[in-house]
Amino acid sequence: MFDALSDRFDGIFTRLRSRGRLNEKDVDEIAREIRLALLEADVNVKVVKGFIARVKERANGADVQKSLSPAQQVIKIVHEELVNTLGGVSGKLEMSSKPPTVVMLAGLQGSGKTTAAGKLARMLKSQGLGVLLVAADLQRPAAVEQLRVLGRQLDLPVWSAPDDGPKDPVEVARTSLDEAARLGKNLVIVDTAGRLQVDTDLMDELRRVRDAVKPTDTLLVVDAMTGQEAVNVATAFDEAVGLDGVVLTKIDGDARGGAALSVKEVVGKPILFVGTGEKLEDFEAFHPDRMASRILGMGDVLTLIEKAEAAFDVGEAAVAGEKLRKGQFTLEDFLDQMRQVRKMGPIGNLMKMMPGMPKEIRKAEIDEGELGRVEAIICSMTPAERRDPSLINGSRRVRIAKGSGTSTQEVNAMLKQFKQVQQMMRSMTQGKRMRLPVGGLGGMEGLPQ
Amino acid sequence: MSTELLVFALIIVLAVVLIAGGLFLSRRGGRPTPPGEPPPPAPRLRAPEAPPRPTGPVVEAPLEVELEAPELEAPERVRPRLRDRLGKTRAAFSGALTRRGKIDPETWDELEEALLLADVGMPTTQRILEDVKARAAEEKASDSEQVLELLKAELALLLEPGDRSLRVNPGELNVWMFVGVNGVGKTTTIAKLAQREVDEGHSVVLAAADTFRAAAADQLGLWAERAGAGLVRGQDGADPGSVVFDAMSAATNRGADLVLVDTAGRLHTKVNLMEELKKLRRIVDRTPGALKEVLLVVDATTGQNGLAQARQFAEAVDVTGVVLTKLDGTAKGGIVLAIQAEIGLPVKVVGIGEGADDLVVFDPAEFVDALFD
């Protein structure tokens, strides 16, 4: 989501890099560009002002480090200020010392509360907590049903009003605690109805729901596409029910998500989680430092490492890495490793985290179905063919195409691609600084080696 | 270790992307009719004798085909007006100009800030302010109030062009499709419009083509019942195309004249989902001329991303207009100015409030006034 902002900064800093030193005029120019970029990213006008002022003050200030070029210096300052604005530390849920811990989700209509409730439940369940979902959204038709469907998918109980009984969200919330005790659940997630912050009746109702469950964590769910209004929303909800944190949803689009910066700056509450896709597992802890790096086009290396560590078998990876270096990486190895990679999540999301990726690649939409086809093609080869693709002649091609439900053209294209990439991988693992021998791709700087 | 692992992971990811991506591109080039996708609709004349597919429970709608609707839009009825509905929430906010009187640089800064705060966005804001500055100089305006009036006039002018009617031709099948990103209020908008059109004597069928979000069809079903419209739905996760197809045949069979298609919310950046949307449109287009409106639903709280949304959806399915929802909060929905200025899509309907009849006609002058309240 912050990709576009990174592009913008990329532009500015490319120009800066070509210059020796910065003068005050340069700083002003950068400040103007940064202002534009932030406004385009939907950061609140007032937040932008403060941010720019801080950057300018520091950029003009005396803390010049000999080791850094002026451009690097500005990048560092902007980066640090972004981290400061986004929050100093990565967020975690507050756990109650007296279970159950109660998490209440609130926000505007359509911000993604119910989906976030399901995703959060999945995350906490996988951490070994006993989760009860509570459907206190009795406004939107079928909202309860939506949560029940999610509950079924996750194999988690959902507590709500009886279908034919009175519809009182406060009552649902209150009784949910007894239900949690009955089921022995130690974590309760309360999904509330979407409401406008200016709707006094509904805000009052939210207050009563809060009083009924005394949430350990009250989280505001904010759509990453929100514009200037984010500040008003966050302020009003904070005043009404007291927020403990924020969940930022739908960051898998191309919205630049300035709302995140605004909300954090204005209510001072951390962004705890981000929703990164349509599936229940597309939910992550928010890391300000990583996000700031992403804004500046430095990639989100830490998240990648984390995902890689979870998905890859270290021993296998080391062996495969060795093969890569020696140029003995076969289709068989590729198949194994591709399956590992796919465990890390959608490829498109991974690409966005990679440092130094050129725009075209970061933005490329990878259809997961294509990966399935690649897999099918490789699976339709004999082990000998996988080890030595040069064996594959015309009739073998036809067989492979038939076996994988593809065409011979596709088999050909796949083999050609693999050959090219194989060569590229070899040169990448050998060279200290990796350069992609593909037209227009930049060097992969900033990669830890 | 982890660095080693990372580098390795990076390379593999890249390899996967390049191989799969390369394959994808090569497929795009020569496209030998990939498996799984139906052939383009053009040569296939109206899907021969529609196979009786299970359509799930189809709520019967009262058949009232009394069509005396005039050419285009239905006549003006007593509908809530934009201004009346905005009044309550806006009163608490002070005007855009804190400094009245002579024009100085700060006047312009304040106006710029007001527009930016309304989500109009920098490019459109700058363009408009340039024009207004020029006009202010021409007309020798010296008072900030005058400038504000000039600005409002300019904005209203910008919003003026475009046909705001929702087209229905009497005596034939009409289809309106609703598209947009997740959570903007597509289903609620359809519910409101269904109510309105049923009230005006149309026989309406709702197509629950959002088969992705859990219980989306249930939500639409409840609304259909309340409005007295028919509903066609499929199983959760079913092919939305079949739902659209079934809805169109159901409407034809029972002589309904208006089908409202609810599509799943999708981010405009998801290529495959946008392809799915194009497919839905192609299915509607099999009945030539039936598709009258493709409406992009935009939430008033949307920021600059709304422009990207409009661009992508317009490119994919040729959007005919914008529905602006949730204008009853303090969000001003200025993004529709940018959408009109840059893409030329007019706002056709405004959604305010949660009641089934909370739709208002878009009035540029009132909308512009509200930007500066």
mmCIF file of N, CA and C in Angstrom, chain A residues 289-365:
data_model
loop_
_atom_site.group_PDB
_atom_site.id
_atom_site.type_symbol
_atom_site.label_atom_id
_atom_site.label_comp_id
_atom_site.label_asym_id
_atom_site.label_seq_id
_atom_site.Cartn_x
_atom_site.Cartn_y
_atom_site.Cartn_z
ATOM 1 N N ASP A 289 8.619 -0.084 11.958
ATOM 2 C CA ASP A 289 9.920 0.083 11.313
ATOM 3 C C ASP A 289 9.916 -0.529 9.923
ATOM 4 N N ARG A 290 9.277 -1.685 9.823
ATOM 5 C CA ARG A 290 9.220 -2.331 8.513
ATOM 6 C C ARG A 290 8.387 -1.494 7.553
ATOM 7 N N MET A 291 7.278 -0.978 8.082
ATOM 8 C CA MET A 291 6.399 -0.209 7.225
ATOM 9 C C MET A 291 7.111 1.034 6.735
ATOM 10 N N ALA A 292 7.857 1.676 7.626
ATOM 11 C CA ALA A 292 8.602 2.869 7.236
ATOM 12 C C ALA A 292 9.627 2.520 6.170
ATOM 13 N N SER A 293 10.264 1.371 6.330
ATOM 14 C CA SER A 293 11.239 0.943 5.325
ATOM 15 C C SER A 293 10.557 0.766 3.984
ATOM 16 N N ARG A 294 9.356 0.202 4.057
ATOM 17 C CA ARG A 294 8.616 -0.011 2.827
ATOM 18 C C ARG A 294 8.275 1.312 2.167
ATOM 19 N N ILE A 295 7.899 2.290 2.994
ATOM 20 C CA ILE A 295 7.574 3.608 2.457
ATOM 21 C C ILE A 295 8.763 4.143 1.675
ATOM 22 N N LEU A 296 9.937 3.899 2.210
ATOM 23 C CA LEU A 296 11.133 4.445 1.581
ATOM 24 C C LEU A 296 11.712 3.521 0.513
ATOM 25 N N GLY A 297 10.975 2.483 0.166
ATOM 26 C CA GLY A 297 11.432 1.616 -0.909
ATOM 27 C C GLY A 297 12.580 0.720 -0.504
ATOM 28 N N MET A 298 12.698 0.459 0.791
ATOM 29 C CA MET A 298 13.780 -0.406 1.242
ATOM 30 C C MET A 298 13.305 -1.838 1.411
ATOM 31 N N GLY A 299 12.061 -2.077 1.110
ATOM 32 C CA GLY A 299 11.552 -3.427 1.242
ATOM 33 C C GLY A 299 11.260 -3.787 2.677
ATOM 34 N N ASP A 300 10.604 -4.888 2.851
ATOM 35 C CA ASP A 300 10.201 -5.297 4.187
ATOM 36 C C ASP A 300 10.913 -6.603 4.514
ATOM 37 N N VAL A 301 12.230 -6.447 4.722
ATOM 38 C CA VAL A 301 13.086 -7.620 4.823
ATOM 39 C C VAL A 301 12.778 -8.480 6.042
ATOM 40 N N LEU A 302 12.469 -7.818 7.142
ATOM 41 C CA LEU A 302 12.294 -8.588 8.377
ATOM 42 C C LEU A 302 11.101 -9.531 8.296
ATOM 43 N N THR A 303 9.999 -9.038 7.736
ATOM 44 C CA THR A 303 8.827 -9.900 7.593
ATOM 45 C C THR A 303 9.156 -11.088 6.707
ATOM 46 N N LEU A 304 9.921 -10.814 5.663
ATOM 47 C CA LEU A 304 10.313 -11.896 4.757
ATOM 48 C C LEU A 304 11.102 -12.961 5.490
ATOM 49 N N ILE A 305 12.060 -12.505 6.289
ATOM 50 C CA ILE A 305 12.878 -13.467 7.029
ATOM 51 C C ILE A 305 11.988 -14.322 7.914
ATOM 52 N N GLU A 306 11.069 -13.644 8.588
ATOM 53 C CA GLU A 306 10.189 -14.359 9.501
ATOM 54 C C GLU A 306 9.390 -15.423 8.754
ATOM 55 N N LYS A 307 8.843 -15.018 7.628
ATOM 56 C CA LYS A 307 8.040 -15.951 6.849
ATOM 57 C C LYS A 307 8.902 -17.089 6.329
ATOM 58 N N ALA A 308 10.105 -16.728 5.869
ATOM 59 C CA ALA A 308 10.986 -17.747 5.323
ATOM 60 C C ALA A 308 11.338 -18.753 6.398
ATOM 61 N N GLU A 309 11.609 -18.256 7.607
ATOM 62 C CA GLU A 309 11.997 -19.168 8.676
ATOM 63 C C GLU A 309 10.860 -20.122 9.018
ATOM 64 N N ALA A 310 9.632 -19.602 8.921
ATOM 65 C CA ALA A 310 8.499 -20.454 9.246
ATOM 66 C C ALA A 310 8.265 -21.501 8.170
ATOM 67 N N ALA A 311 8.563 -21.148 6.927
ATOM 68 C CA ALA A 311 8.171 -22.020 5.821
ATOM 69 C C ALA A 311 9.278 -22.975 5.368
ATOM 70 N N PHE A 312 10.531 -22.524 5.455
ATOM 71 C CA PHE A 312 11.598 -23.322 4.864
ATOM 72 C C PHE A 312 12.196 -24.305 5.845
ATOM 73 N N ASP A 313 12.546 -25.450 5.343
ATOM 74 C CA ASP A 313 13.319 -26.402 6.106
ATOM 75 C C ASP A 313 14.786 -25.976 5.969
ATOM 76 N N VAL A 314 15.401 -25.627 7.098
ATOM 77 C CA VAL A 314 16.724 -25.019 7.044
ATOM 78 C C VAL A 314 17.746 -25.928 6.359
ATOM 79 N N GLY A 315 17.746 -27.205 6.715
ATOM 80 C CA GLY A 315 18.710 -28.140 6.131
ATOM 81 C C GLY A 315 18.537 -28.246 4.628
ATOM 82 N N GLU A 316 17.285 -28.440 4.228
ATOM 83 C CA GLU A 316 16.980 -28.572 2.811
ATOM 84 C C GLU A 316 17.380 -27.320 2.043
ATOM 85 N N ALA A 317 17.081 -26.181 2.676
ATOM 86 C CA ALA A 317 17.378 -24.914 2.022
ATOM 87 C C ALA A 317 18.873 -24.774 1.795
ATOM 88 N N ALA A 318 19.650 -25.208 2.789
ATOM 89 C CA ALA A 318 21.106 -25.085 2.667
ATOM 90 C C ALA A 318 21.611 -25.945 1.504
ATOM 91 N N VAL A 319 21.077 -27.162 1.411
ATOM 92 C CA VAL A 319 21.480 -28.048 0.323
ATOM 93 C C VAL A 319 21.111 -27.432 -1.024
ATOM 94 N N ALA A 320 19.869 -26.957 -1.098
ATOM 95 C CA ALA A 320 19.404 -26.364 -2.348
ATOM 96 C C ALA A 320 20.231 -25.141 -2.707
ATOM 97 N N GLY A 321 20.582 -24.355 -1.668
ATOM 98 C CA GLY A 321 21.393 -23.157 -1.894
ATOM 99 C C GLY A 321 22.738 -23.513 -2.501
ATOM 100 N N GLU A 322 23.312 -24.605 -1.979
ATOM 101 C CA GLU A 322 24.602 -25.080 -2.481
ATOM 102 C C GLU A 322 24.473 -25.458 -3.964
ATOM 103 N N LYS A 323 23.396 -26.164 -4.272
ATOM 104 C CA LYS A 323 23.152 -26.572 -5.662
ATOM 105 C C LYS A 323 23.026 -25.346 -6.568
ATOM 106 N N LEU A 324 22.342 -24.351 -6.051
ATOM 107 C CA LEU A 324 22.169 -23.126 -6.812
ATOM 108 C C LEU A 324 23.514 -22.569 -7.209
ATOM 109 N N ARG A 325 24.367 -22.476 -6.206
ATOM 110 C CA ARG A 325 25.685 -21.883 -6.440
ATOM 111 C C ARG A 325 26.446 -22.677 -7.497
ATOM 112 N N LYS A 326 26.295 -23.992 -7.432
ATOM 113 C CA LYS A 326 27.055 -24.823 -8.361
ATOM 114 C C LYS A 326 26.353 -24.972 -9.696
ATOM 115 N N GLY A 327 25.220 -24.392 -9.810
ATOM 116 C CA GLY A 327 24.500 -24.493 -11.075
ATOM 117 C C GLY A 327 23.876 -25.846 -11.281
ATOM 118 N N GLN A 328 23.620 -26.579 -10.182
ATOM 119 C CA GLN A 328 23.027 -27.911 -10.325
ATOM 120 C C GLN A 328 21.566 -27.920 -9.902
ATOM 121 N N PHE A 329 20.988 -26.755 -9.897
ATOM 122 C CA PHE A 329 19.617 -26.619 -9.426
ATOM 123 C C PHE A 329 18.661 -27.158 -10.494
ATOM 124 N N THR A 330 17.957 -28.225 -10.169
ATOM 125 C CA THR A 330 17.108 -28.868 -11.176
ATOM 126 C C THR A 330 15.646 -28.487 -10.990
ATOM 127 N N LEU A 331 14.867 -28.922 -11.929
ATOM 128 C CA LEU A 331 13.429 -28.685 -11.832
ATOM 129 C C LEU A 331 12.850 -29.351 -10.588
ATOM 130 N N GLU A 332 13.439 -30.441 -10.213
ATOM 131 C CA GLU A 332 12.989 -31.135 -9.018
ATOM 132 C C GLU A 332 13.184 -30.257 -7.789
ATOM 133 N N ASP A 333 14.396 -29.666 -7.692
ATOM 134 C CA ASP A 333 14.663 -28.759 -6.576
ATOM 135 C C ASP A 333 13.718 -27.569 -6.633
ATOM 136 N N PHE A 334 13.529 -27.120 -7.832
ATOM 137 C CA PHE A 334 12.662 -25.959 -7.997
ATOM 138 C C PHE A 334 11.248 -26.271 -7.510
ATOM 139 N N LEU A 335 10.777 -27.450 -7.857
ATOM 140 C CA LEU A 335 9.444 -27.850 -7.430
ATOM 141 C C LEU A 335 9.345 -27.873 -5.908
ATOM 142 N N ASP A 336 10.343 -28.497 -5.273
ATOM 143 C CA ASP A 336 10.351 -28.547 -3.805
ATOM 144 C C ASP A 336 10.310 -27.143 -3.221
ATOM 145 N N GLN A 337 11.227 -26.306 -3.723
ATOM 146 C CA GLN A 337 11.362 -24.977 -3.136
ATOM 147 C C GLN A 337 10.142 -24.113 -3.437
ATOM 148 N N MET A 338 9.562 -24.319 -4.617
ATOM 149 C CA MET A 338 8.382 -23.534 -4.943
ATOM 150 C C MET A 338 7.266 -23.862 -3.970
ATOM 151 N N ARG A 339 7.159 -25.122 -3.609
ATOM 152 C CA ARG A 339 6.111 -25.493 -2.649
ATOM 153 C C ARG A 339 6.357 -24.838 -1.304
ATOM 154 N N GLN A 340 7.635 -24.756 -0.927
ATOM 155 C CA GLN A 340 7.971 -24.083 0.337
ATOM 156 C C GLN A 340 7.577 -22.610 0.260
ATOM 157 N N VAL A 341 7.935 -21.987 -0.850
ATOM 158 C CA VAL A 341 7.660 -20.563 -1.005
ATOM 159 C C VAL A 341 6.165 -20.304 -0.918
ATOM 160 N N ARG A 342 5.402 -21.199 -1.527
ATOM 161 C CA ARG A 342 3.967 -20.953 -1.532
ATOM 162 C C ARG A 342 3.383 -21.029 -0.131
ATOM 163 N N LYS A 343 4.083 -21.726 0.756
ATOM 164 C CA LYS A 343 3.631 -21.755 2.149
ATOM 165 C C LYS A 343 3.783 -20.382 2.802
ATOM 166 N N MET A 344 4.645 -19.569 2.239
ATOM 167 C CA MET A 344 4.889 -18.251 2.845
ATOM 168 C C MET A 344 3.770 -17.265 2.543
ATOM 169 N N GLY A 345 2.839 -17.634 1.706
ATOM 170 C CA GLY A 345 1.751 -16.724 1.392
ATOM 171 C C GLY A 345 1.740 -16.424 -0.089
ATOM 172 N N PRO A 346 0.766 -15.591 -0.500
ATOM 173 C CA PRO A 346 0.691 -15.276 -1.923
ATOM 174 C C PRO A 346 1.982 -14.633 -2.412
ATOM 175 N N ILE A 347 2.447 -15.090 -3.564
ATOM 176 C CA ILE A 347 3.710 -14.606 -4.119
ATOM 177 C C ILE A 347 3.688 -13.084 -4.292
ATOM 178 N N GLY A 348 2.530 -12.583 -4.732
ATOM 179 C CA GLY A 348 2.428 -11.141 -4.950
ATOM 180 C C GLY A 348 2.781 -10.373 -3.678
ATOM 181 N N ASN A 349 2.292 -10.864 -2.537
ATOM 182 C CA ASN A 349 2.584 -10.186 -1.279
ATOM 183 C C ASN A 349 4.062 -10.262 -0.937
ATOM 184 N N LEU A 350 4.665 -11.403 -1.224
ATOM 185 C CA LEU A 350 6.089 -11.557 -0.939
ATOM 186 C C LEU A 350 6.908 -10.579 -1.775
ATOM 187 N N MET A 351 6.505 -10.452 -3.033
ATOM 188 C CA MET A 351 7.263 -9.579 -3.926
ATOM 189 C C MET A 351 7.285 -8.154 -3.402
ATOM 190 N N LYS A 352 6.177 -7.750 -2.785
ATOM 191 C CA LYS A 352 6.088 -6.379 -2.308
ATOM 192 C C LYS A 352 7.061 -6.125 -1.162
ATOM 193 N N MET A 353 7.451 -7.198 -0.491
ATOM 194 C CA MET A 353 8.345 -7.008 0.650
ATOM 195 C C MET A 353 9.802 -7.025 0.231
ATOM 196 N N MET A 354 10.055 -7.439 -0.999
ATOM 197 C CA MET A 354 11.445 -7.604 -1.376
ATOM 198 C C MET A 354 12.113 -6.273 -1.615
ATOM 199 N N PRO A 355 13.290 -6.124 -1.061
ATOM 200 C CA PRO A 355 13.988 -4.850 -1.190
ATOM 201 C C PRO A 355 14.499 -4.651 -2.616
ATOM 202 N N GLY A 356 14.536 -3.410 -3.016
ATOM 203 C CA GLY A 356 15.183 -3.072 -4.277
ATOM 204 C C GLY A 356 14.502 -3.621 -5.506
ATOM 205 N N MET A 357 13.288 -4.101 -5.332
ATOM 206 C CA MET A 357 12.582 -4.624 -6.497
ATOM 207 C C MET A 357 12.131 -3.469 -7.375
ATOM 208 N N PRO A 358 12.339 -3.589 -8.648
ATOM 209 C CA PRO A 358 11.830 -2.538 -9.530
ATOM 210 C C PRO A 358 10.303 -2.543 -9.502
ATOM 211 N N LYS A 359 9.779 -1.387 -9.815
ATOM 212 C CA LYS A 359 8.343 -1.182 -9.736
ATOM 213 C C LYS A 359 7.565 -2.254 -10.491
ATOM 214 N N GLU A 360 8.055 -2.560 -11.714
ATOM 215 C CA GLU A 360 7.275 -3.462 -12.564
ATOM 216 C C GLU A 360 7.074 -4.808 -11.883
ATOM 217 N N ILE A 361 8.119 -5.223 -11.171
ATOM 218 C CA ILE A 361 8.001 -6.528 -10.529
ATOM 219 C C ILE A 361 7.153 -6.425 -9.265
ATOM 220 N N ARG A 362 7.378 -5.357 -8.507
ATOM 221 C CA ARG A 362 6.605 -5.204 -7.274
ATOM 222 C C ARG A 362 5.119 -5.140 -7.591
ATOM 223 N N LYS A 363 4.800 -4.515 -8.703
ATOM 224 C CA LYS A 363 3.396 -4.316 -9.039
ATOM 225 C C LYS A 363 2.807 -5.493 -9.803
ATOM 226 N N ALA A 364 3.677 -6.377 -10.283
ATOM 227 C CA ALA A 364 3.176 -7.473 -11.111
ATOM 228 C C ALA A 364 2.195 -8.316 -10.318
ATOM 229 N N GLU A 365 1.097 -8.595 -10.916
ATOM 230 C CA GLU A 365 0.093 -9.424 -10.252
ATOM 231 C C GLU A 365 0.364 -10.869 -10.640
#
